[in-house]
mmCIF file of C-alpha atoms and ligand atoms in Angstrom:
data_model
loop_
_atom_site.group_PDB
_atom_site.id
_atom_site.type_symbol
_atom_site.label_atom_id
_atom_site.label_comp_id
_atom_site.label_asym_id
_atom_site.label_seq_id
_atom_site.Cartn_x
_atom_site.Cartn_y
_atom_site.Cartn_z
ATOM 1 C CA UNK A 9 8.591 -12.248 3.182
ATOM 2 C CA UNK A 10 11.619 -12.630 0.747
ATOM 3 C CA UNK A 11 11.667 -11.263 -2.418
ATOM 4 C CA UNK A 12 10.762 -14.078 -4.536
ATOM 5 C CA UNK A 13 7.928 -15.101 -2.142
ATOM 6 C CA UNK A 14 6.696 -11.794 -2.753
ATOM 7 C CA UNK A 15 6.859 -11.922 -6.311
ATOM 8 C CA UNK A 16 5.221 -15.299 -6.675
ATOM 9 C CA UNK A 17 2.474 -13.672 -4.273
ATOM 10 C CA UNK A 18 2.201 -10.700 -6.494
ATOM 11 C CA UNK A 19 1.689 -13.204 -9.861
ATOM 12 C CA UNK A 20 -0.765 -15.244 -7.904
ATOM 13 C CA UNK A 21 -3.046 -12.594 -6.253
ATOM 14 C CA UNK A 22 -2.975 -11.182 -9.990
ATOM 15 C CA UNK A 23 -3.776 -14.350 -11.488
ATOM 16 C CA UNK A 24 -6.854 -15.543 -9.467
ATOM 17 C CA UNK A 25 -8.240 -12.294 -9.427
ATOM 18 C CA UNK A 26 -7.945 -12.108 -13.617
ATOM 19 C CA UNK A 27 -9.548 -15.802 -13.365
ATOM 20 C CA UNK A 28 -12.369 -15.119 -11.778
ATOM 21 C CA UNK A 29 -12.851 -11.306 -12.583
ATOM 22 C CA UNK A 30 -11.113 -9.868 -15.720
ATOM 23 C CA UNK A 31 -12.729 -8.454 -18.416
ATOM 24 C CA UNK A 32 -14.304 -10.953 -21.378
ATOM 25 C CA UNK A 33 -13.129 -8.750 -24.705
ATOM 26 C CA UNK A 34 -14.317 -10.430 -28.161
ATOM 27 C CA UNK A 35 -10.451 -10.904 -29.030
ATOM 28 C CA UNK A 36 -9.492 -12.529 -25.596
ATOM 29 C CA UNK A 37 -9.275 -16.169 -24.482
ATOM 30 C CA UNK A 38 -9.945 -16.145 -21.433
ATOM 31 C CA UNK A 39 -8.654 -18.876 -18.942
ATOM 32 C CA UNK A 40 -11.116 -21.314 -19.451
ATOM 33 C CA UNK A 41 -11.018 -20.844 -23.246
ATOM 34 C CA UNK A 42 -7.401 -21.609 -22.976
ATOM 35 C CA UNK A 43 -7.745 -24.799 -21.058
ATOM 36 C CA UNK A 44 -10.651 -25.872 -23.291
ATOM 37 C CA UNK A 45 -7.966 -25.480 -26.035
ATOM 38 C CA UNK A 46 -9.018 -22.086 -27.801
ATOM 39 C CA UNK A 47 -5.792 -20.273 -29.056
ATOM 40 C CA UNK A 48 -5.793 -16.632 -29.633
ATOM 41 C CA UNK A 49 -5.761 -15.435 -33.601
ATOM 42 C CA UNK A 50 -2.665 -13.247 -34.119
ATOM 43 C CA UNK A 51 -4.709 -11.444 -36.648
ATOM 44 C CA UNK A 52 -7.606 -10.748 -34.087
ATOM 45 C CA UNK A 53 -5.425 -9.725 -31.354
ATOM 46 C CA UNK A 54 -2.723 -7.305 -33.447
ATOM 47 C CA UNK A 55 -6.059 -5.209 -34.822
ATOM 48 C CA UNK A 56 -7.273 -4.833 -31.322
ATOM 49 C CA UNK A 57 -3.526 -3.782 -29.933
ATOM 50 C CA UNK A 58 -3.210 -1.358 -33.122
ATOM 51 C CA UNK A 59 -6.976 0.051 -32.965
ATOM 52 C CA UNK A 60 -6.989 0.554 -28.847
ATOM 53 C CA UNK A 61 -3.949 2.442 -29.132
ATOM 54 C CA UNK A 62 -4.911 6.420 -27.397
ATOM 55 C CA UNK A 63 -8.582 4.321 -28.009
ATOM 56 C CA UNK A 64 -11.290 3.664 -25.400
ATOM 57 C CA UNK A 65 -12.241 -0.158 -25.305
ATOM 58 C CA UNK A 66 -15.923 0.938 -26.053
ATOM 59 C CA UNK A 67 -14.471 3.869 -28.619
ATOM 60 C CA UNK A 68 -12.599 0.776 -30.374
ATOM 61 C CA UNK A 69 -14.922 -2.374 -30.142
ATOM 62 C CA UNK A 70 -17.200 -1.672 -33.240
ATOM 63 C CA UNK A 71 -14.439 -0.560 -35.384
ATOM 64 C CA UNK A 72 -12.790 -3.817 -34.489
ATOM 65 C CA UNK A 73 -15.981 -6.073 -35.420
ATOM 66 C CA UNK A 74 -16.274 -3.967 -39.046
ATOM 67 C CA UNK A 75 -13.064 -4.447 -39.965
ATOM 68 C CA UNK A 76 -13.217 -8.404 -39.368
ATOM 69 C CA UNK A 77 -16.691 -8.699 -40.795
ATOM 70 C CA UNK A 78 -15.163 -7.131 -43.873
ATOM 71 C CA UNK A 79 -11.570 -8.886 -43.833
ATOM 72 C CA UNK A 80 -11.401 -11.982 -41.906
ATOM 73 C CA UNK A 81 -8.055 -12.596 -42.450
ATOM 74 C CA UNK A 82 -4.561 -10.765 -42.366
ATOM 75 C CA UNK A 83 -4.462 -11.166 -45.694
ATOM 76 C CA UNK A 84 -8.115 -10.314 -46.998
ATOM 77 C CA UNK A 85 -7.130 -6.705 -45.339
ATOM 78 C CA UNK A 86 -3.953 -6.962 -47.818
ATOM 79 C CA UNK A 87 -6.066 -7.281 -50.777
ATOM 80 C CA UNK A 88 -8.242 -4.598 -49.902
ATOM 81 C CA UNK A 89 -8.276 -1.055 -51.431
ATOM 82 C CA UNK A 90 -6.142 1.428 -49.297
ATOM 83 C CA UNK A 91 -8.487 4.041 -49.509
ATOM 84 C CA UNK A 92 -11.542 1.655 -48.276
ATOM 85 C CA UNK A 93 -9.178 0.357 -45.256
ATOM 86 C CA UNK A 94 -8.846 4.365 -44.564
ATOM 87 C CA UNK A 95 -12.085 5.492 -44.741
ATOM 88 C CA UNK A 96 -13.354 2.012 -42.432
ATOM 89 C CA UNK A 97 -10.772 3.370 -39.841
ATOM 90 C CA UNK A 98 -12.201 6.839 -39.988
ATOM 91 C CA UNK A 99 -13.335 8.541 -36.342
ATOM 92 C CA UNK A 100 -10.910 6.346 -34.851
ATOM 93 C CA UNK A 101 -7.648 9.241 -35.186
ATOM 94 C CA UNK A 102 -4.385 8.375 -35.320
ATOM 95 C CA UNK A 103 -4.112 7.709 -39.281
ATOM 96 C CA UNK A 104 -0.465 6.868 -39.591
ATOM 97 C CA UNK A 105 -2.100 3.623 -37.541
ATOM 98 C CA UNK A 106 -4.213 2.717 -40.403
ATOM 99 C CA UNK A 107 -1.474 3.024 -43.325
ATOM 100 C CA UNK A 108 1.279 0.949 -40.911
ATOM 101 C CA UNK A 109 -1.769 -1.183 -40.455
ATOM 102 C CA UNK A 110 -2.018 -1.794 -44.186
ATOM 103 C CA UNK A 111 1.528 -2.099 -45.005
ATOM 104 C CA UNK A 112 2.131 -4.518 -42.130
ATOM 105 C CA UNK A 113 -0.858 -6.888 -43.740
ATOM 106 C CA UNK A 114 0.548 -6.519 -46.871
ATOM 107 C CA UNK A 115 4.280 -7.872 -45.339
ATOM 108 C CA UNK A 116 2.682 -10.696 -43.483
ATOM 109 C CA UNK A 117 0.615 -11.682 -47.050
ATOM 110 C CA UNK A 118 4.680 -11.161 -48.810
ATOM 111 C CA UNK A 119 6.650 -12.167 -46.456
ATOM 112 C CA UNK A 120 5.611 -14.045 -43.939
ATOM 113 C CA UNK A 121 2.891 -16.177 -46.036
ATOM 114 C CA UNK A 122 0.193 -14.668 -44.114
ATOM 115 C CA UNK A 123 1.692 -15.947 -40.751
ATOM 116 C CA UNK A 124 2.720 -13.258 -38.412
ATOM 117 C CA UNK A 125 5.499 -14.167 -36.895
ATOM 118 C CA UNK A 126 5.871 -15.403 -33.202
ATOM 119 C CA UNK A 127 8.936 -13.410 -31.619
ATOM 120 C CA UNK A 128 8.849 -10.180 -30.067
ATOM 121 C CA UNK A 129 12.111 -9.573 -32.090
ATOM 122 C CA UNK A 130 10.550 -9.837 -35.497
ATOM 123 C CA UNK A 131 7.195 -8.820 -34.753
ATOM 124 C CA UNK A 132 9.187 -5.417 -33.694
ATOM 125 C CA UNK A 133 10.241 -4.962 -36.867
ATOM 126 C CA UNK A 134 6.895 -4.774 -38.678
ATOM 127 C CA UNK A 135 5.191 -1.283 -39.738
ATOM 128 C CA UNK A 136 3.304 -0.051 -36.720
ATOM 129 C CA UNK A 137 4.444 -2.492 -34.037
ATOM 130 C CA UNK A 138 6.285 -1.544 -31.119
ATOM 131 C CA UNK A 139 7.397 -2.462 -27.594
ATOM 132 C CA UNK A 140 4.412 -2.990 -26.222
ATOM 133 C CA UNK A 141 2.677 -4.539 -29.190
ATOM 134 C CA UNK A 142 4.923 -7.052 -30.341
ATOM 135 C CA UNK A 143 5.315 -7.424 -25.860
ATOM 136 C CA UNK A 144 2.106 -8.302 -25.842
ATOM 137 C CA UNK A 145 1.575 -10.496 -29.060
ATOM 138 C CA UNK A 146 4.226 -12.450 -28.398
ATOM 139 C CA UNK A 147 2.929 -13.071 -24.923
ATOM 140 C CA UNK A 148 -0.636 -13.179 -25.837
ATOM 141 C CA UNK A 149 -0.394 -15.125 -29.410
ATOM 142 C CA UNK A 150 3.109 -17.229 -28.884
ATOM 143 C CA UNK A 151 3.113 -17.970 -24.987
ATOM 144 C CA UNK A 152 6.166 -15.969 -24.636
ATOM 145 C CA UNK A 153 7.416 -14.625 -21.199
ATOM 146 C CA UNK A 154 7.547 -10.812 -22.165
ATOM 147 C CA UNK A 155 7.309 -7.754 -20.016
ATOM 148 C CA UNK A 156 3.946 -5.912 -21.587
ATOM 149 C CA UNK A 157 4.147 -2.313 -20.168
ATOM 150 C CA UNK A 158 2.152 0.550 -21.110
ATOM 151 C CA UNK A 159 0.124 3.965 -19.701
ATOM 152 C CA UNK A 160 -1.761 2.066 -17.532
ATOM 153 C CA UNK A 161 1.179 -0.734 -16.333
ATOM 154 C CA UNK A 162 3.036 2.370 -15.581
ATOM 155 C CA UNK A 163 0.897 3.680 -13.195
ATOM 156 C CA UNK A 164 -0.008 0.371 -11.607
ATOM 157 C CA UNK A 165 3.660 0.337 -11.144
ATOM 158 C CA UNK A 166 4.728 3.702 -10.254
ATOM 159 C CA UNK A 167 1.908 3.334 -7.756
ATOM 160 C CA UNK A 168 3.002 -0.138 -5.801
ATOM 161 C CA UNK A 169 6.608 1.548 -5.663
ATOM 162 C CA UNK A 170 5.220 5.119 -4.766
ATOM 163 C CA UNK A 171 7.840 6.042 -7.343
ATOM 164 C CA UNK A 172 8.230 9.428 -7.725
ATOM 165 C CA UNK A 173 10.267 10.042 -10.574
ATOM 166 C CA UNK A 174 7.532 11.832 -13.157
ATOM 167 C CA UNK A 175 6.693 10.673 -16.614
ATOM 168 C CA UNK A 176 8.341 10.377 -19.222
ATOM 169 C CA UNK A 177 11.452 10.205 -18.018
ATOM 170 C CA UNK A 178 10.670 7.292 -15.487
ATOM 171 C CA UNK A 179 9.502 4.943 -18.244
ATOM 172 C CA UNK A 180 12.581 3.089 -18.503
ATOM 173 C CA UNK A 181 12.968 2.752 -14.322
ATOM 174 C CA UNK A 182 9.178 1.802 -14.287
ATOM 175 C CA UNK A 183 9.596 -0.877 -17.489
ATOM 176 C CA UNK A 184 12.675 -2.516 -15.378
ATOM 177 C CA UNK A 185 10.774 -2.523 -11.838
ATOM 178 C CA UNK A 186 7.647 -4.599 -13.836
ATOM 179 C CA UNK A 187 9.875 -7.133 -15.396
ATOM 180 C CA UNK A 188 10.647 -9.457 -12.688
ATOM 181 C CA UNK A 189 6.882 -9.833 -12.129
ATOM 182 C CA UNK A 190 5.911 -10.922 -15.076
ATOM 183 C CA UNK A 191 4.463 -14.243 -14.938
ATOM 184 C CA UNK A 192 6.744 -16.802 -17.013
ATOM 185 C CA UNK A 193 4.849 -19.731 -16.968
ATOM 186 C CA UNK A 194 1.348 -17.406 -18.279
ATOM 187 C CA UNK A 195 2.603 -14.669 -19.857
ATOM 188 C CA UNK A 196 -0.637 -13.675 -21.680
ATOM 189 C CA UNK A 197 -2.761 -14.149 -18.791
ATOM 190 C CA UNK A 198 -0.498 -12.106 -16.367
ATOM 191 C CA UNK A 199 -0.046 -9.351 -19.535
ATOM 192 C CA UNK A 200 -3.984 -8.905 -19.891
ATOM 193 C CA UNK A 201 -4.318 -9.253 -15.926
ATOM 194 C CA UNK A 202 -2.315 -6.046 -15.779
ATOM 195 C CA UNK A 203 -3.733 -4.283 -18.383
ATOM 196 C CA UNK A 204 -7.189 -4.712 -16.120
ATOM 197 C CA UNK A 205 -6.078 -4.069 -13.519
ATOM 198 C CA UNK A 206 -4.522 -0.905 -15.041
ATOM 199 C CA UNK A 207 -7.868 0.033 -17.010
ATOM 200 C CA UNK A 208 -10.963 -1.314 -14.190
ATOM 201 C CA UNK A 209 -9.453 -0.875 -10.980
ATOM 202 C CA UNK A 210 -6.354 1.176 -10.695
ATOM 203 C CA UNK A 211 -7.688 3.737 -12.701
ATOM 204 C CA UNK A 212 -5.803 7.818 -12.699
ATOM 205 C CA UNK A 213 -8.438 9.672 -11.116
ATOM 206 C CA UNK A 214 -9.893 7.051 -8.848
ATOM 207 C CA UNK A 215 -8.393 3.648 -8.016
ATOM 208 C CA UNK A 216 -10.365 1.213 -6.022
ATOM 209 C CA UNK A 217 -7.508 -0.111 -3.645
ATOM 210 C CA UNK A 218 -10.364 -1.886 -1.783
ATOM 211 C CA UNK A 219 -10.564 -4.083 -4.701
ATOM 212 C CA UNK A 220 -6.569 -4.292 -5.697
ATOM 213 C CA UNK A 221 -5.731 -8.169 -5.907
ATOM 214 C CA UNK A 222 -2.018 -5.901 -4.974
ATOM 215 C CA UNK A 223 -3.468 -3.421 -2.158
ATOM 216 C CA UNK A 224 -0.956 -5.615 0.058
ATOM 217 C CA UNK A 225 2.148 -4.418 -1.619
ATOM 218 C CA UNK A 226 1.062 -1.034 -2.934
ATOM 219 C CA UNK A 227 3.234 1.836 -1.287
ATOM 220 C CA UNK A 228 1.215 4.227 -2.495
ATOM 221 C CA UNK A 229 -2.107 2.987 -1.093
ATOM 222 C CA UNK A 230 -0.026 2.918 2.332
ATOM 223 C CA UNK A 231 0.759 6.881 1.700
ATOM 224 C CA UNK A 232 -2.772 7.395 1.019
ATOM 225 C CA UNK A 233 -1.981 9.138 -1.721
ATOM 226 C CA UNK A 234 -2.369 6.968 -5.043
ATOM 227 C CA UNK A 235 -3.776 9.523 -7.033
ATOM 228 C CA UNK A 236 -0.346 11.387 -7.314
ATOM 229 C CA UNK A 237 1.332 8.910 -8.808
ATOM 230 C CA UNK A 238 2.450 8.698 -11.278
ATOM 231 C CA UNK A 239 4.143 11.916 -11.912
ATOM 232 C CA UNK A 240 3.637 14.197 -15.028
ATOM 233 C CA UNK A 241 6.242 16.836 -16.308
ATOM 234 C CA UNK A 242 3.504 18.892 -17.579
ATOM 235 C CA UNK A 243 3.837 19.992 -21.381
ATOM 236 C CA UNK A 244 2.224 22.923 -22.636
ATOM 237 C CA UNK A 245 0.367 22.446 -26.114
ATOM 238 C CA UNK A 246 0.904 24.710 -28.496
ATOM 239 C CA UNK A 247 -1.727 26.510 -30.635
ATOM 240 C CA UNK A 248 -2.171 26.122 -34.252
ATOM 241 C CA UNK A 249 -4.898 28.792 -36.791
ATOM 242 C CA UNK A 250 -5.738 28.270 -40.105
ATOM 243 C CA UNK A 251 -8.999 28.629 -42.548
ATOM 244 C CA UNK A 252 -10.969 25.757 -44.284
ATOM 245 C CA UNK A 253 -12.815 26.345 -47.428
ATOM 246 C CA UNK A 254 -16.266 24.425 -47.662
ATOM 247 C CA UNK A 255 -17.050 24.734 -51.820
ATOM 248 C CA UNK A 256 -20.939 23.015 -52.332
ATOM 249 C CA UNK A 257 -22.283 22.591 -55.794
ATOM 250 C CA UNK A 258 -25.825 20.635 -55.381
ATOM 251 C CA UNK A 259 -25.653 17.857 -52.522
ATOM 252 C CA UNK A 260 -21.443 17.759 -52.884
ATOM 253 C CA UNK A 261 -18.725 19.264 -51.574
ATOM 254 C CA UNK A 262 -15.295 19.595 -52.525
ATOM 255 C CA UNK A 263 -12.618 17.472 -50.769
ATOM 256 C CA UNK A 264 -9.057 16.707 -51.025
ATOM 257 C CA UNK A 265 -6.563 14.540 -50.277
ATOM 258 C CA UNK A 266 -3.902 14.971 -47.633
ATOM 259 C CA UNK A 267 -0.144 14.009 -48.580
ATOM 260 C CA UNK A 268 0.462 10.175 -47.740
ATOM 261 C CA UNK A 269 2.944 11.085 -45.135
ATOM 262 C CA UNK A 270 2.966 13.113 -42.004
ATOM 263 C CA UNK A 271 -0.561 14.217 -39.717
ATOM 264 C CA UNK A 272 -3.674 12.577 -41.201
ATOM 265 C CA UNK A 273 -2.134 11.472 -43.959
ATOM 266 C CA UNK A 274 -3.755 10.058 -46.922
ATOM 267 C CA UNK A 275 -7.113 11.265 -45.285
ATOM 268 C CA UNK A 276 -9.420 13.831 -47.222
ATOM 269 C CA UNK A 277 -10.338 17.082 -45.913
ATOM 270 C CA UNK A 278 -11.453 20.546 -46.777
ATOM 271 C CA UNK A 279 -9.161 22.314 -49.472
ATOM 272 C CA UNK A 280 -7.182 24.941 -46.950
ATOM 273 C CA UNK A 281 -4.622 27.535 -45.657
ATOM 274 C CA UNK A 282 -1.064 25.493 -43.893
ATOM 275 C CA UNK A 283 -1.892 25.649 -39.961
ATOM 276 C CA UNK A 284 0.602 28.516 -38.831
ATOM 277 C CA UNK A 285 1.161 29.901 -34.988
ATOM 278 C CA UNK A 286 -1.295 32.945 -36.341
ATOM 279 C CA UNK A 287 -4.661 33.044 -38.290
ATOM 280 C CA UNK A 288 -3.597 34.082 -42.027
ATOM 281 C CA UNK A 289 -4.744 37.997 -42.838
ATOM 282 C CA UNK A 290 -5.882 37.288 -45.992
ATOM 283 C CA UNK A 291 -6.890 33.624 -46.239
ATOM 284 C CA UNK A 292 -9.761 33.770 -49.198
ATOM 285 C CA UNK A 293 -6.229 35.233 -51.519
ATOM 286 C CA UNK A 294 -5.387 31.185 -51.207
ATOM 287 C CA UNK A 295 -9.320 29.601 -51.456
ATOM 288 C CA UNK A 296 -9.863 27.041 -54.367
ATOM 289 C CA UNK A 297 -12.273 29.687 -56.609
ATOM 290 C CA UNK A 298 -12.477 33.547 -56.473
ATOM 291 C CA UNK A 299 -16.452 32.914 -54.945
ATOM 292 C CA UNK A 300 -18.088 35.082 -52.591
ATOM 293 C CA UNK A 301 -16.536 33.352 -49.353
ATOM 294 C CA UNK A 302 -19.123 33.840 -46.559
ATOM 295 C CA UNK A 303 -17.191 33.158 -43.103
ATOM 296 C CA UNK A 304 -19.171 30.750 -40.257
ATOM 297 C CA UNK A 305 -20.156 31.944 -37.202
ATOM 298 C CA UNK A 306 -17.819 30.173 -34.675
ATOM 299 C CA UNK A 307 -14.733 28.348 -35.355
ATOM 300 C CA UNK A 308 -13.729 24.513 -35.207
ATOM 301 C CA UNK A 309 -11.464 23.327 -32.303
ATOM 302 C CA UNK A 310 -9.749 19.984 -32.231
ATOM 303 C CA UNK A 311 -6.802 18.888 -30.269
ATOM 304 C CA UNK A 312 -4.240 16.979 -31.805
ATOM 305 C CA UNK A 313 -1.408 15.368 -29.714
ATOM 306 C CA UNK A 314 1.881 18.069 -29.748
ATOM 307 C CA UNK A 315 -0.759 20.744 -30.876
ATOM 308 C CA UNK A 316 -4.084 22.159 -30.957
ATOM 309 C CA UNK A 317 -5.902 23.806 -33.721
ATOM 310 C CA UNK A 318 -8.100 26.453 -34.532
ATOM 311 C CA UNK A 319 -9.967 26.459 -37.712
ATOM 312 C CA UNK A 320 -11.850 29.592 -39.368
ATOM 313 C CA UNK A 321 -14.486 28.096 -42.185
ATOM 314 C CA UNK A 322 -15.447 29.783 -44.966
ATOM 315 C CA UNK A 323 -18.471 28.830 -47.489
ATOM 316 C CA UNK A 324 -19.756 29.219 -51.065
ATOM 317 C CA UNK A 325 -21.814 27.669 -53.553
ATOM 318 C CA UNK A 326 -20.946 26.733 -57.071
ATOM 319 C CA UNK A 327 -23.253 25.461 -59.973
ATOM 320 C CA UNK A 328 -20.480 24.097 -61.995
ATOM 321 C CA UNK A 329 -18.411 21.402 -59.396
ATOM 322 C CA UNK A 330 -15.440 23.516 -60.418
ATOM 323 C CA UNK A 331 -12.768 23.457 -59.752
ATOM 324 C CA UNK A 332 -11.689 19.697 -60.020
ATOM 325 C CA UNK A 333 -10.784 17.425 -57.240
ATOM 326 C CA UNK A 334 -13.013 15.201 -54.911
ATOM 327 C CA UNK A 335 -16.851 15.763 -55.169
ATOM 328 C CA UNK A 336 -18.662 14.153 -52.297
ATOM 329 C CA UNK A 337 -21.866 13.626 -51.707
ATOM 330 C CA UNK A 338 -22.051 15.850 -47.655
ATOM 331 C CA UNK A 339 -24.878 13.398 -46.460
ATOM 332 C CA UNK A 340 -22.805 10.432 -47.448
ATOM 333 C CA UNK A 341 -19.392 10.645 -46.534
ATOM 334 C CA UNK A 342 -19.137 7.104 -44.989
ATOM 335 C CA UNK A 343 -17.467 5.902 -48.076
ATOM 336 C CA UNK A 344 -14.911 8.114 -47.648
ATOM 337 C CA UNK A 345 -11.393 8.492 -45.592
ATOM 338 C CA UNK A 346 -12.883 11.652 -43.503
ATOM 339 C CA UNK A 347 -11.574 12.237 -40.898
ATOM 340 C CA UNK A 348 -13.248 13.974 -37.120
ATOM 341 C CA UNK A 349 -11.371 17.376 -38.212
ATOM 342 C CA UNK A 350 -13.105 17.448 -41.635
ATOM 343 C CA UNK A 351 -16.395 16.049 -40.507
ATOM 344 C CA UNK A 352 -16.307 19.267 -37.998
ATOM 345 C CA UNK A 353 -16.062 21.845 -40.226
ATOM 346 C CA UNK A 354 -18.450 20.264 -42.307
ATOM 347 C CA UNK A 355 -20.588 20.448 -39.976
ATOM 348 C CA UNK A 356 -19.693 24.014 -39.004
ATOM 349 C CA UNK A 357 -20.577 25.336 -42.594
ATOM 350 C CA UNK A 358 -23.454 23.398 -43.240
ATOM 351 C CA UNK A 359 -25.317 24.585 -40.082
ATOM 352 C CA UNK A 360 -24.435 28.324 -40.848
HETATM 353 S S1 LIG B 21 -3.825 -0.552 -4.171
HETATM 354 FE FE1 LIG B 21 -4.837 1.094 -5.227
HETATM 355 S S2 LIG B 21 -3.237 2.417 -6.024
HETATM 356 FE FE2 LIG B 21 -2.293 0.480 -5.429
HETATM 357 S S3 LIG B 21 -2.218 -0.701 -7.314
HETATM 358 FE FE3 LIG B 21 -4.104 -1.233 -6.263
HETATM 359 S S4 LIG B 21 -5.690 0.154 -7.067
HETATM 360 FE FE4 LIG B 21 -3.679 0.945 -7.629
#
């Protein structure tokens, strides 16, 4: 078989496996939508791209029905108050996703008339969009012939080539092998086809080749080896310690607000020591009030993505809600921008 034989085989096998058996999402047209002359909403599709980002479909799916229930349209999310848009997107991690996601609504509303628009070249340049969203928007939303590649493209592909160049320095190699595939005359088909096949079937730990519309071509089914591929360059993650202070006066608690930029920004958490490579010796010297600090049994863990972090929590009671900042109510945080991190160590001191 020639080359371009093979690659029309490769779109084709994809294709009428991704008619008859890819996934039905609430943001997808499928085939038969499309023919029936459904057209995918930009708005629908760029929150599901942004919220299933490091996100499980099922992790992601209810966030995604909240926040259009509440905005239904690119620009009702504009409108909205920043700190409601962060505390809807709370449990879902990732927070600089939620202010790009705000900012970019509120360009679209400014600029753009509440249109997003349909190249992969401008829709690159928008807060919080890259490669592979405005890849797969374009493709998706505008019928364009891009080359969507992410996590789970990259192993599909590193697997058919049994290439063995590891991650992350193969990206580039592996985003140049998948564009001749891609599918010009259904580029959002082929993209979510991929993206399937990536996610149902050739899955890391245990890909089921037996149902691969690509088993044909894939190298690294013929080395019976698919698991290894693709390769990692292993990182170790470094450690983090600090303390958290919980402060209760009557049903609240004190909170705070991180600074808008950098990790978890613009979120609220527990007033607290910085997070240094060692636990501080002292930390009560830097607590919010000179209270008898009582410290938890057991400490919080939570893994971030370059680090991981240890938290000692420490806990007092006050009848006065002094000093001033952020009372909240501890059985009704859902109003608030709390993120998993603070919602732990709540937990921590309030069941000590
Ligand atoms: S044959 Fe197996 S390893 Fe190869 S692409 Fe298909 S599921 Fe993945």
């Amino acid at each position: 078989m020639n080359i371009e034989s093979h690659i029309r085989k490769l779109r084709q096998d994809l294709l009428s496996w991704y008619d008859a058996q890819g996934r039905v999402l609430p943001w997808r047209i499928r085939p038969e939508d499309r023919a029936s002359g459904f057209k995918a909403d930009p708005y629908a599709v760029w929150l599901s791209e942004i919220m299933l980002q490091q996100t499980t479909v099922a992790h992601g799916a209810p966030y995604w029905e909240k926040f259009l229930m509440r905005w239904p349209s690119v620009i009702d999310l504009a409108n909205a108050d920043r700190d409601e848009v962060l505390a809807m997107w709370a449990g879902l991690g990732y927070y600089a996703r939620a202010r790009n996601l705000y900012k970019c609504a509120q360009l679209i509303r400014d600029e753009y008339s509440g249109n997003f628009p349909s190249t992969e070249k401008e829709l690159l340049t928008l807060p919080g969009i890259g490669p592979y969203t405005a890849a797969t928007m374009a493709a998706i939303c505008f019928g364009q012939a891009t080359n969507i590649v992410d996590s789970n493209v990259e192993r599909v592909i590193a697997r058919i080539y049994a290439e063995s160049a590891p991650l992350p320095k193969s990206k580039t190699l592996l985003k140049k092998l998948a564009a001749p595939i891609a599918d010009p005359d259904r580029p959002g088909d082929y993209g979510q086809a991929l993206m399937d096949l990536g996610a149902v079937v050739c899955t890391p730990k245990s890909p089921d080749c037996n149902a691969c519309p690509w088993s044909f071509a894939c190298k690294a089914r013929m080395y019976g080896n698919p698991e290894d591929y693709p390769q990692k360059i292993k990182k170790v993650r470094p450690v983090k310690y600090g303390a958290a202070f919980a402060l209760f006066s009557g049903g609240k608690i004190l909170l705070r607000q991180r600074p808008d930029k950098g990790l978890l920004g613009g979120m609220l958490e527990l007033p607290g020591t910085p997070w240094a490579d060692n636990m501080p010796d002292d930390p009560c010297k830097t607590a919010p009030s000179t209270k008898n600090w009582e410290k938890c049994e057991g400490r919080v863990k939570h893994v971030f993505t370059h680090f991981e972090l240890y938290l000692d929590v420490y806990r007092a009671e006050t009848r006065t809600q002094k000093p001033e900042g952020i009372w909240a109510e501890h059985n009704n945080l859902g109003n608030f921008a709390v993120p998993t991190l603070t919602k732990k160590a709540i937990a921590l001191a309030l069941n000590s």
